[in-house]
Amino acid sequence: KIIRPAVITGRLSSVPGNLS
Amino acid sequence: MSLPVLHLKGIIVELSFRTGEQISTEQYLQLQRMCNEFMTQNVQWKPSRFNARTAVDDGGLMLFNSYTGALAVFGPEENQQVVALLDARPDDPVPESSLSLQEQLLQHGFLVNAATDELKQAEELHQSVQQQNSMHLVLLATEACNFRCFYCYESFPRATMKNHVVSGLEAYIQQQAQSGKLQQLTISWHGGEPLLAPHVIEQLSQSFIRSCDQHGVLYGAEISTNGYYLSRERFEQLLDWRVERFMVTLDGSEEVHDARRGLHGGGGTFRRIVDNLLSLKDVQRPFEINLRVNFDNSNLEAVTDFIPQLTEWFADDPRFKVFFRPVGCMGGENDLNLSVCDDRTKDRKIWEFNEAAIAQGLTVSSFISDILLPTGAICYAAKPNSLIVGSDGKLYKCSVAIDQENNQLGQIHGDGSMELDLDKMALWTTSGEETDAKCQACFFRPACQGNHCPLYRMRTGNRPCSYEKRQIKRTLRTLWLQSQSEEVK
């Protein structure tokens, strides 16, 4: 089953850890 | 490979790269399929270096390729054949019974021609990020906020976007659209709380839509809002202004949420946000609302207990999706008091929450699969065609480090002209895989290019791997569970 076939641009999708 | 096939392959490669902007994705994929049909019979192949795989509960196998973005599930009866094809040596004969599977693996990029230079392909993908035919602007409609969330890193020094900035943005986009070079414009409405300044969103949206429609530019927008002013009337206006994706945060039950995300000056916010969200279920139009849940050590149990409540409210409407993220110390005034989870707890809980949500009938955010697209995990701060515009017209790359000197790139003026420090721009756009051999060799390279978060790399010196990449097997399992859940529904 192909969930997404083979196939870009937003902001909503985060910093991956603590910065301080 | 026989000469005629080599010749055909050469033509196809030339077509897709030299005239890439003129052929549609459909045409491109059709050419690729034709190419694969010939290749299946005539060439040696190898597994792509950009594959990731995980076993799933029914004995099947989930495959992901970060260069093509393909996601595929194989049943238990196909599992062994697929593994054999992926682990075979290039000159191993392929059993007749595996030929159709092999063709599928080629079509979606899990197998590639043994002569393919995949690192070169990754470099070419990196070059495509430099193209200037699409633009992404993060606009701070206001930098004020009516909330005072205890983990927030913002300091709210400026209020509503100035008139000269609004007119400057209108002129700038009109000029860009008119130039004929711009094909796509994406706007992220942000703040502060952007819905404190709906008149700014209205004026700019209408102007952008007019300019884009007039010149054939594809336009779309998204918004991050605390949800307090997201009434049904306001929501439908935003849909009219082509805002398609929303993010609203709920951190647990009323008591838990209100203690973390209260009003400026005191007062709860949960009840009003939930009432607003529930009223939107009656809107008969397409949209996506991501319900973000921020967690730390102090609300881990509360989040687990909150999932059934979210299920009761939103499981019957897949336009509402859930998105779990750990709280981090980002330089906010309350950083020393935050009970942030350690890295192992963060990595474990994100996927535990997602799996619990799916098991109870909720839909997980499309952000997860978006991050797995080619270039999908690159931060906007690392893209040359992306800028943040502050309410006073200041230009930034990163929305988390507004006060950082090398993040203040210039200014937009009332006539649409911009002053932009290109040396500072380069600090953000060239700090990824270019100088990191581990990133260059990573299976996730086409998705993030070592640039998921340039700020994190600058501040800590560590690789900014995304949560999805760090736990790729759990990520793939989540997407598999989601696809199983959709089948049942």
mmCIF file with all atom_site columns, C-alpha atoms in Angstrom, chain B residues 183-315:
data_model
loop_
_atom_site.group_PDB
_atom_site.id
_atom_site.type_symbol
_atom_site.label_atom_id
_atom_site.label_alt_id
_atom_site.label_comp_id
_atom_site.label_asym_id
_atom_site.label_entity_id
_atom_site.label_seq_id
_atom_site.pdbx_PDB_ins_code
_atom_site.Cartn_x
_atom_site.Cartn_y
_atom_site.Cartn_z
_atom_site.occupancy
_atom_site.B_iso_or_equiv
_atom_site.pdbx_formal_charge
_atom_site.auth_seq_id
_atom_site.auth_comp_id
_atom_site.auth_asym_id
_atom_site.auth_atom_id
_atom_site.pdbx_PDB_model_num
ATOM 1   C CA . GLN B 1 183 ? 5.058   31.566 -8.917  1.00 0.00 ? 183 GLN B CA 1
ATOM 2   C CA . GLN B 1 184 ? 4.057   30.911 -5.314  1.00 0.00 ? 184 GLN B CA 1
ATOM 3   C CA . LEU B 1 185 ? 3.558   33.055 -2.202  1.00 0.00 ? 185 LEU B CA 1
ATOM 4   C CA . THR B 1 186 ? 3.015   31.572 1.263   1.00 0.00 ? 186 THR B CA 1
ATOM 5   C CA . ILE B 1 187 ? 2.188   33.791 4.239   1.00 0.00 ? 187 ILE B CA 1
ATOM 6   C CA . SER B 1 188 ? 2.460   32.735 7.889   1.00 0.00 ? 188 SER B CA 1
ATOM 7   C CA . TRP B 1 189 ? 0.467   35.057 10.164  1.00 0.00 ? 189 TRP B CA 1
ATOM 8   C CA . HIS B 1 190 ? 2.220   35.255 13.483  1.00 0.00 ? 190 HIS B CA 1
ATOM 9   C CA . GLY B 1 191 ? 2.816   37.538 16.452  1.00 0.00 ? 191 GLY B CA 1
ATOM 10  C CA . GLY B 1 192 ? 2.360   38.148 19.366  1.00 0.00 ? 192 GLY B CA 1
ATOM 11  C CA . GLU B 1 193 ? -1.250  37.185 18.910  1.00 0.00 ? 193 GLU B CA 1
ATOM 12  C CA . PRO B 1 194 ? -2.111  37.995 15.284  1.00 0.00 ? 194 PRO B CA 1
ATOM 13  C CA . LEU B 1 195 ? -5.869  38.112 15.880  1.00 0.00 ? 195 LEU B CA 1
ATOM 14  C CA . LEU B 1 196 ? -5.362  41.226 18.018  1.00 0.00 ? 196 LEU B CA 1
ATOM 15  C CA . ALA B 1 197 ? -4.810  42.939 14.646  1.00 0.00 ? 197 ALA B CA 1
ATOM 16  C CA . PRO B 1 198 ? -7.399  41.427 12.271  1.00 0.00 ? 198 PRO B CA 1
ATOM 17  C CA . HIS B 1 199 ? -7.569  44.653 10.255  1.00 0.00 ? 199 HIS B CA 1
ATOM 18  C CA . VAL B 1 200 ? -3.883  44.208 9.313   1.00 0.00 ? 200 VAL B CA 1
ATOM 19  C CA . ILE B 1 201 ? -4.512  40.612 8.216   1.00 0.00 ? 201 ILE B CA 1
ATOM 20  C CA . GLU B 1 202 ? -7.565  41.716 6.231   1.00 0.00 ? 202 GLU B CA 1
ATOM 21  C CA . GLN B 1 203 ? -5.878  44.599 4.418   1.00 0.00 ? 203 GLN B CA 1
ATOM 22  C CA . LEU B 1 204 ? -2.736  42.651 3.549   1.00 0.00 ? 204 LEU B CA 1
ATOM 23  C CA . SER B 1 205 ? -4.575  39.438 2.599   1.00 0.00 ? 205 SER B CA 1
ATOM 24  C CA . GLN B 1 206 ? -6.886  41.264 0.219   1.00 0.00 ? 206 GLN B CA 1
ATOM 25  C CA . SER B 1 207 ? -3.969  43.117 -1.348  1.00 0.00 ? 207 SER B CA 1
ATOM 26  C CA . PHE B 1 208 ? -1.816  39.966 -1.686  1.00 0.00 ? 208 PHE B CA 1
ATOM 27  C CA . ILE B 1 209 ? -4.697  37.944 -3.156  1.00 0.00 ? 209 ILE B CA 1
ATOM 28  C CA . ARG B 1 210 ? -5.416  40.712 -5.662  1.00 0.00 ? 210 ARG B CA 1
ATOM 29  C CA . SER B 1 211 ? -1.755  40.925 -6.756  1.00 0.00 ? 211 SER B CA 1
ATOM 30  C CA . CYS B 1 212 ? -1.327  37.150 -6.921  1.00 0.00 ? 212 CYS B CA 1
ATOM 31  C CA . ASP B 1 213 ? -4.571  36.469 -8.786  1.00 0.00 ? 213 ASP B CA 1
ATOM 32  C CA . GLN B 1 214 ? -3.806  39.228 -11.264 1.00 0.00 ? 214 GLN B CA 1
ATOM 33  C CA . HIS B 1 215 ? -0.424  37.699 -12.130 1.00 0.00 ? 215 HIS B CA 1
ATOM 34  C CA . GLY B 1 216 ? -1.135  33.967 -11.791 1.00 0.00 ? 216 GLY B CA 1
ATOM 35  C CA . VAL B 1 217 ? 0.770   33.497 -8.523  1.00 0.00 ? 217 VAL B CA 1
ATOM 36  C CA . LEU B 1 218 ? -0.367  30.635 -6.276  1.00 0.00 ? 218 LEU B CA 1
ATOM 37  C CA . TYR B 1 219 ? -1.321  32.081 -2.859  1.00 0.00 ? 219 TYR B CA 1
ATOM 38  C CA . GLY B 1 220 ? -1.839  30.349 0.493   1.00 0.00 ? 220 GLY B CA 1
ATOM 39  C CA . ALA B 1 221 ? -1.596  31.228 4.186   1.00 0.00 ? 221 ALA B CA 1
ATOM 40  C CA . GLU B 1 222 ? -1.488  29.738 7.673   1.00 0.00 ? 222 GLU B CA 1
ATOM 41  C CA . ILE B 1 223 ? -1.860  31.212 11.159  1.00 0.00 ? 223 ILE B CA 1
ATOM 42  C CA . SER B 1 224 ? -0.611  30.508 14.650  1.00 0.00 ? 224 SER B CA 1
ATOM 43  C CA . THR B 1 225 ? -3.165  31.855 17.134  1.00 0.00 ? 225 THR B CA 1
ATOM 44  C CA . ASN B 1 226 ? -3.957  31.287 20.794  1.00 0.00 ? 226 ASN B CA 1
ATOM 45  C CA . GLY B 1 227 ? -7.592  30.824 19.736  1.00 0.00 ? 227 GLY B CA 1
ATOM 46  C CA . TYR B 1 228 ? -9.088  33.354 22.152  1.00 0.00 ? 228 TYR B CA 1
ATOM 47  C CA . TYR B 1 229 ? -10.432 35.540 19.333  1.00 0.00 ? 229 TYR B CA 1
ATOM 48  C CA . LEU B 1 230 ? -11.051 32.704 16.871  1.00 0.00 ? 230 LEU B CA 1
ATOM 49  C CA . SER B 1 231 ? -14.825 33.096 16.760  1.00 0.00 ? 231 SER B CA 1
ATOM 50  C CA . ARG B 1 232 ? -16.758 31.428 13.975  1.00 0.00 ? 232 ARG B CA 1
ATOM 51  C CA . GLU B 1 233 ? -17.241 34.783 12.242  1.00 0.00 ? 233 GLU B CA 1
ATOM 52  C CA . ARG B 1 234 ? -13.522 35.605 12.410  1.00 0.00 ? 234 ARG B CA 1
ATOM 53  C CA . PHE B 1 235 ? -12.651 32.070 11.298  1.00 0.00 ? 235 PHE B CA 1
ATOM 54  C CA . GLU B 1 236 ? -14.825 32.288 8.180   1.00 0.00 ? 236 GLU B CA 1
ATOM 55  C CA . GLN B 1 237 ? -13.232 35.630 7.346   1.00 0.00 ? 237 GLN B CA 1
ATOM 56  C CA . LEU B 1 238 ? -9.805  34.001 7.610   1.00 0.00 ? 238 LEU B CA 1
ATOM 57  C CA . LEU B 1 239 ? -10.944 31.224 5.264   1.00 0.00 ? 239 LEU B CA 1
ATOM 58  C CA . ASP B 1 240 ? -12.092 33.925 2.830   1.00 0.00 ? 240 ASP B CA 1
ATOM 59  C CA . TRP B 1 241 ? -8.574  35.368 3.096   1.00 0.00 ? 241 TRP B CA 1
ATOM 60  C CA . ARG B 1 242 ? -7.225  31.940 2.097   1.00 0.00 ? 242 ARG B CA 1
ATOM 61  C CA . VAL B 1 243 ? -5.839  30.987 5.481   1.00 0.00 ? 243 VAL B CA 1
ATOM 62  C CA . GLU B 1 244 ? -5.919  27.196 5.195   1.00 0.00 ? 244 GLU B CA 1
ATOM 63  C CA . ARG B 1 245 ? -3.965  25.897 8.186   1.00 0.00 ? 245 ARG B CA 1
ATOM 64  C CA . PHE B 1 246 ? -4.379  26.923 11.802  1.00 0.00 ? 246 PHE B CA 1
ATOM 65  C CA . MET B 1 247 ? -2.522  26.100 14.986  1.00 0.00 ? 247 MET B CA 1
ATOM 66  C CA . VAL B 1 248 ? -4.209  26.518 18.377  1.00 0.00 ? 248 VAL B CA 1
ATOM 67  C CA . THR B 1 249 ? -2.710  25.314 21.670  1.00 0.00 ? 249 THR B CA 1
ATOM 68  C CA . LEU B 1 250 ? -4.463  23.444 24.489  1.00 0.00 ? 250 LEU B CA 1
ATOM 69  C CA . ASP B 1 251 ? -2.148  22.164 27.222  1.00 0.00 ? 251 ASP B CA 1
ATOM 70  C CA . GLY B 1 252 ? -4.509  19.856 29.108  1.00 0.00 ? 252 GLY B CA 1
ATOM 71  C CA . SER B 1 253 ? -7.734  20.131 31.070  1.00 0.00 ? 253 SER B CA 1
ATOM 72  C CA . GLU B 1 254 ? -9.176  23.532 31.994  1.00 0.00 ? 254 GLU B CA 1
ATOM 73  C CA . GLU B 1 255 ? -7.292  23.720 35.289  1.00 0.00 ? 255 GLU B CA 1
ATOM 74  C CA . VAL B 1 256 ? -3.954  22.635 33.786  1.00 0.00 ? 256 VAL B CA 1
ATOM 75  C CA . HIS B 1 257 ? -4.250  24.771 30.654  1.00 0.00 ? 257 HIS B CA 1
ATOM 76  C CA . ASP B 1 258 ? -5.299  27.921 32.523  1.00 0.00 ? 258 ASP B CA 1
ATOM 77  C CA . ALA B 1 259 ? -2.349  27.620 34.910  1.00 0.00 ? 259 ALA B CA 1
ATOM 78  C CA . ARG B 1 260 ? 0.040   27.512 31.941  1.00 0.00 ? 260 ARG B CA 1
ATOM 79  C CA . ARG B 1 261 ? -1.664  29.761 29.387  1.00 0.00 ? 261 ARG B CA 1
ATOM 80  C CA . GLY B 1 262 ? -3.539  32.486 31.247  1.00 0.00 ? 262 GLY B CA 1
ATOM 81  C CA . LEU B 1 263 ? -4.550  35.981 30.200  1.00 0.00 ? 263 LEU B CA 1
ATOM 82  C CA . HIS B 1 264 ? -2.222  38.944 30.584  1.00 0.00 ? 264 HIS B CA 1
ATOM 83  C CA . GLY B 1 265 ? -3.395  40.372 33.904  1.00 0.00 ? 265 GLY B CA 1
ATOM 84  C CA . GLY B 1 266 ? -4.814  37.011 35.010  1.00 0.00 ? 266 GLY B CA 1
ATOM 85  C CA . GLY B 1 267 ? -7.800  34.895 34.071  1.00 0.00 ? 267 GLY B CA 1
ATOM 86  C CA . GLY B 1 268 ? -8.518  31.597 32.350  1.00 0.00 ? 268 GLY B CA 1
ATOM 87  C CA . THR B 1 269 ? -8.584  31.055 28.597  1.00 0.00 ? 269 THR B CA 1
ATOM 88  C CA . PHE B 1 270 ? -9.503  27.374 28.180  1.00 0.00 ? 270 PHE B CA 1
ATOM 89  C CA . ARG B 1 271 ? -13.287 27.590 28.152  1.00 0.00 ? 271 ARG B CA 1
ATOM 90  C CA . ARG B 1 272 ? -13.446 30.336 25.549  1.00 0.00 ? 272 ARG B CA 1
ATOM 91  C CA . ILE B 1 273 ? -10.923 28.615 23.238  1.00 0.00 ? 273 ILE B CA 1
ATOM 92  C CA . VAL B 1 274 ? -12.802 25.308 23.407  1.00 0.00 ? 274 VAL B CA 1
ATOM 93  C CA . ASP B 1 275 ? -16.160 27.017 22.791  1.00 0.00 ? 275 ASP B CA 1
ATOM 94  C CA . ASN B 1 276 ? -14.633 28.740 19.762  1.00 0.00 ? 276 ASN B CA 1
ATOM 95  C CA . LEU B 1 277 ? -13.173 25.498 18.390  1.00 0.00 ? 277 LEU B CA 1
ATOM 96  C CA . LEU B 1 278 ? -16.388 23.527 18.855  1.00 0.00 ? 278 LEU B CA 1
ATOM 97  C CA . SER B 1 279 ? -18.328 26.213 16.983  1.00 0.00 ? 279 SER B CA 1
ATOM 98  C CA . LEU B 1 280 ? -16.034 25.715 13.964  1.00 0.00 ? 280 LEU B CA 1
ATOM 99  C CA . LYS B 1 281 ? -17.108 22.103 13.450  1.00 0.00 ? 281 LYS B CA 1
ATOM 100 C CA . ASP B 1 282 ? -20.303 23.390 11.804  1.00 0.00 ? 282 ASP B CA 1
ATOM 101 C CA . VAL B 1 283 ? -18.363 25.257 9.107   1.00 0.00 ? 283 VAL B CA 1
ATOM 102 C CA . GLN B 1 284 ? -18.897 23.320 5.881   1.00 0.00 ? 284 GLN B CA 1
ATOM 103 C CA . ARG B 1 285 ? -15.596 24.269 4.245   1.00 0.00 ? 285 ARG B CA 1
ATOM 104 C CA . PRO B 1 286 ? -12.178 22.602 4.004   1.00 0.00 ? 286 PRO B CA 1
ATOM 105 C CA . PHE B 1 287 ? -9.575  23.623 6.605   1.00 0.00 ? 287 PHE B CA 1
ATOM 106 C CA . GLU B 1 288 ? -6.980  22.124 8.929   1.00 0.00 ? 288 GLU B CA 1
ATOM 107 C CA . ILE B 1 289 ? -6.770  23.024 12.606  1.00 0.00 ? 289 ILE B CA 1
ATOM 108 C CA . ASN B 1 290 ? -3.765  21.638 14.434  1.00 0.00 ? 290 ASN B CA 1
ATOM 109 C CA . LEU B 1 291 ? -4.437  21.308 18.143  1.00 0.00 ? 291 LEU B CA 1
ATOM 110 C CA . ARG B 1 292 ? -0.990  21.724 19.649  1.00 0.00 ? 292 ARG B CA 1
ATOM 111 C CA . VAL B 1 293 ? -0.298  20.294 23.090  1.00 0.00 ? 293 VAL B CA 1
ATOM 112 C CA . ASN B 1 294 ? 2.903   21.502 24.768  1.00 0.00 ? 294 ASN B CA 1
ATOM 113 C CA . PHE B 1 295 ? 4.251   19.176 27.440  1.00 0.00 ? 295 PHE B CA 1
ATOM 114 C CA . ASP B 1 296 ? 6.929   19.187 30.128  1.00 0.00 ? 296 ASP B CA 1
ATOM 115 C CA . ASN B 1 297 ? 7.490   17.195 33.311  1.00 0.00 ? 297 ASN B CA 1
ATOM 116 C CA . SER B 1 298 ? 4.695   19.041 35.091  1.00 0.00 ? 298 SER B CA 1
ATOM 117 C CA . ASN B 1 299 ? 1.844   18.034 32.750  1.00 0.00 ? 299 ASN B CA 1
ATOM 118 C CA . LEU B 1 300 ? 2.812   14.596 31.361  1.00 0.00 ? 300 LEU B CA 1
ATOM 119 C CA . GLU B 1 301 ? -0.047  12.832 33.154  1.00 0.00 ? 301 GLU B CA 1
ATOM 120 C CA . ALA B 1 302 ? -2.424  15.676 32.414  1.00 0.00 ? 302 ALA B CA 1
ATOM 121 C CA . VAL B 1 303 ? -1.773  15.284 28.674  1.00 0.00 ? 303 VAL B CA 1
ATOM 122 C CA . THR B 1 304 ? -2.448  11.543 28.835  1.00 0.00 ? 304 THR B CA 1
ATOM 123 C CA . ASP B 1 305 ? -5.697  12.263 30.690  1.00 0.00 ? 305 ASP B CA 1
ATOM 124 C CA . PHE B 1 306 ? -6.628  15.007 28.210  1.00 0.00 ? 306 PHE B CA 1
ATOM 125 C CA . ILE B 1 307 ? -6.502  12.816 25.085  1.00 0.00 ? 307 ILE B CA 1
ATOM 126 C CA . PRO B 1 308 ? -9.924  11.182 25.783  1.00 0.00 ? 308 PRO B CA 1
ATOM 127 C CA . GLN B 1 309 ? -11.429 14.672 26.139  1.00 0.00 ? 309 GLN B CA 1
ATOM 128 C CA . LEU B 1 310 ? -9.953  15.737 22.783  1.00 0.00 ? 310 LEU B CA 1
ATOM 129 C CA . THR B 1 311 ? -11.310 12.501 21.323  1.00 0.00 ? 311 THR B CA 1
ATOM 130 C CA . GLU B 1 312 ? -14.818 13.249 22.576  1.00 0.00 ? 312 GLU B CA 1
ATOM 131 C CA . TRP B 1 313 ? -14.711 16.706 20.997  1.00 0.00 ? 313 TRP B CA 1
ATOM 132 C CA . PHE B 1 314 ? -12.791 16.207 17.749  1.00 0.00 ? 314 PHE B CA 1
ATOM 133 C CA . ALA B 1 315 ? -12.338 12.545 16.751  1.00 0.00 ? 315 ALA B CA 1
#
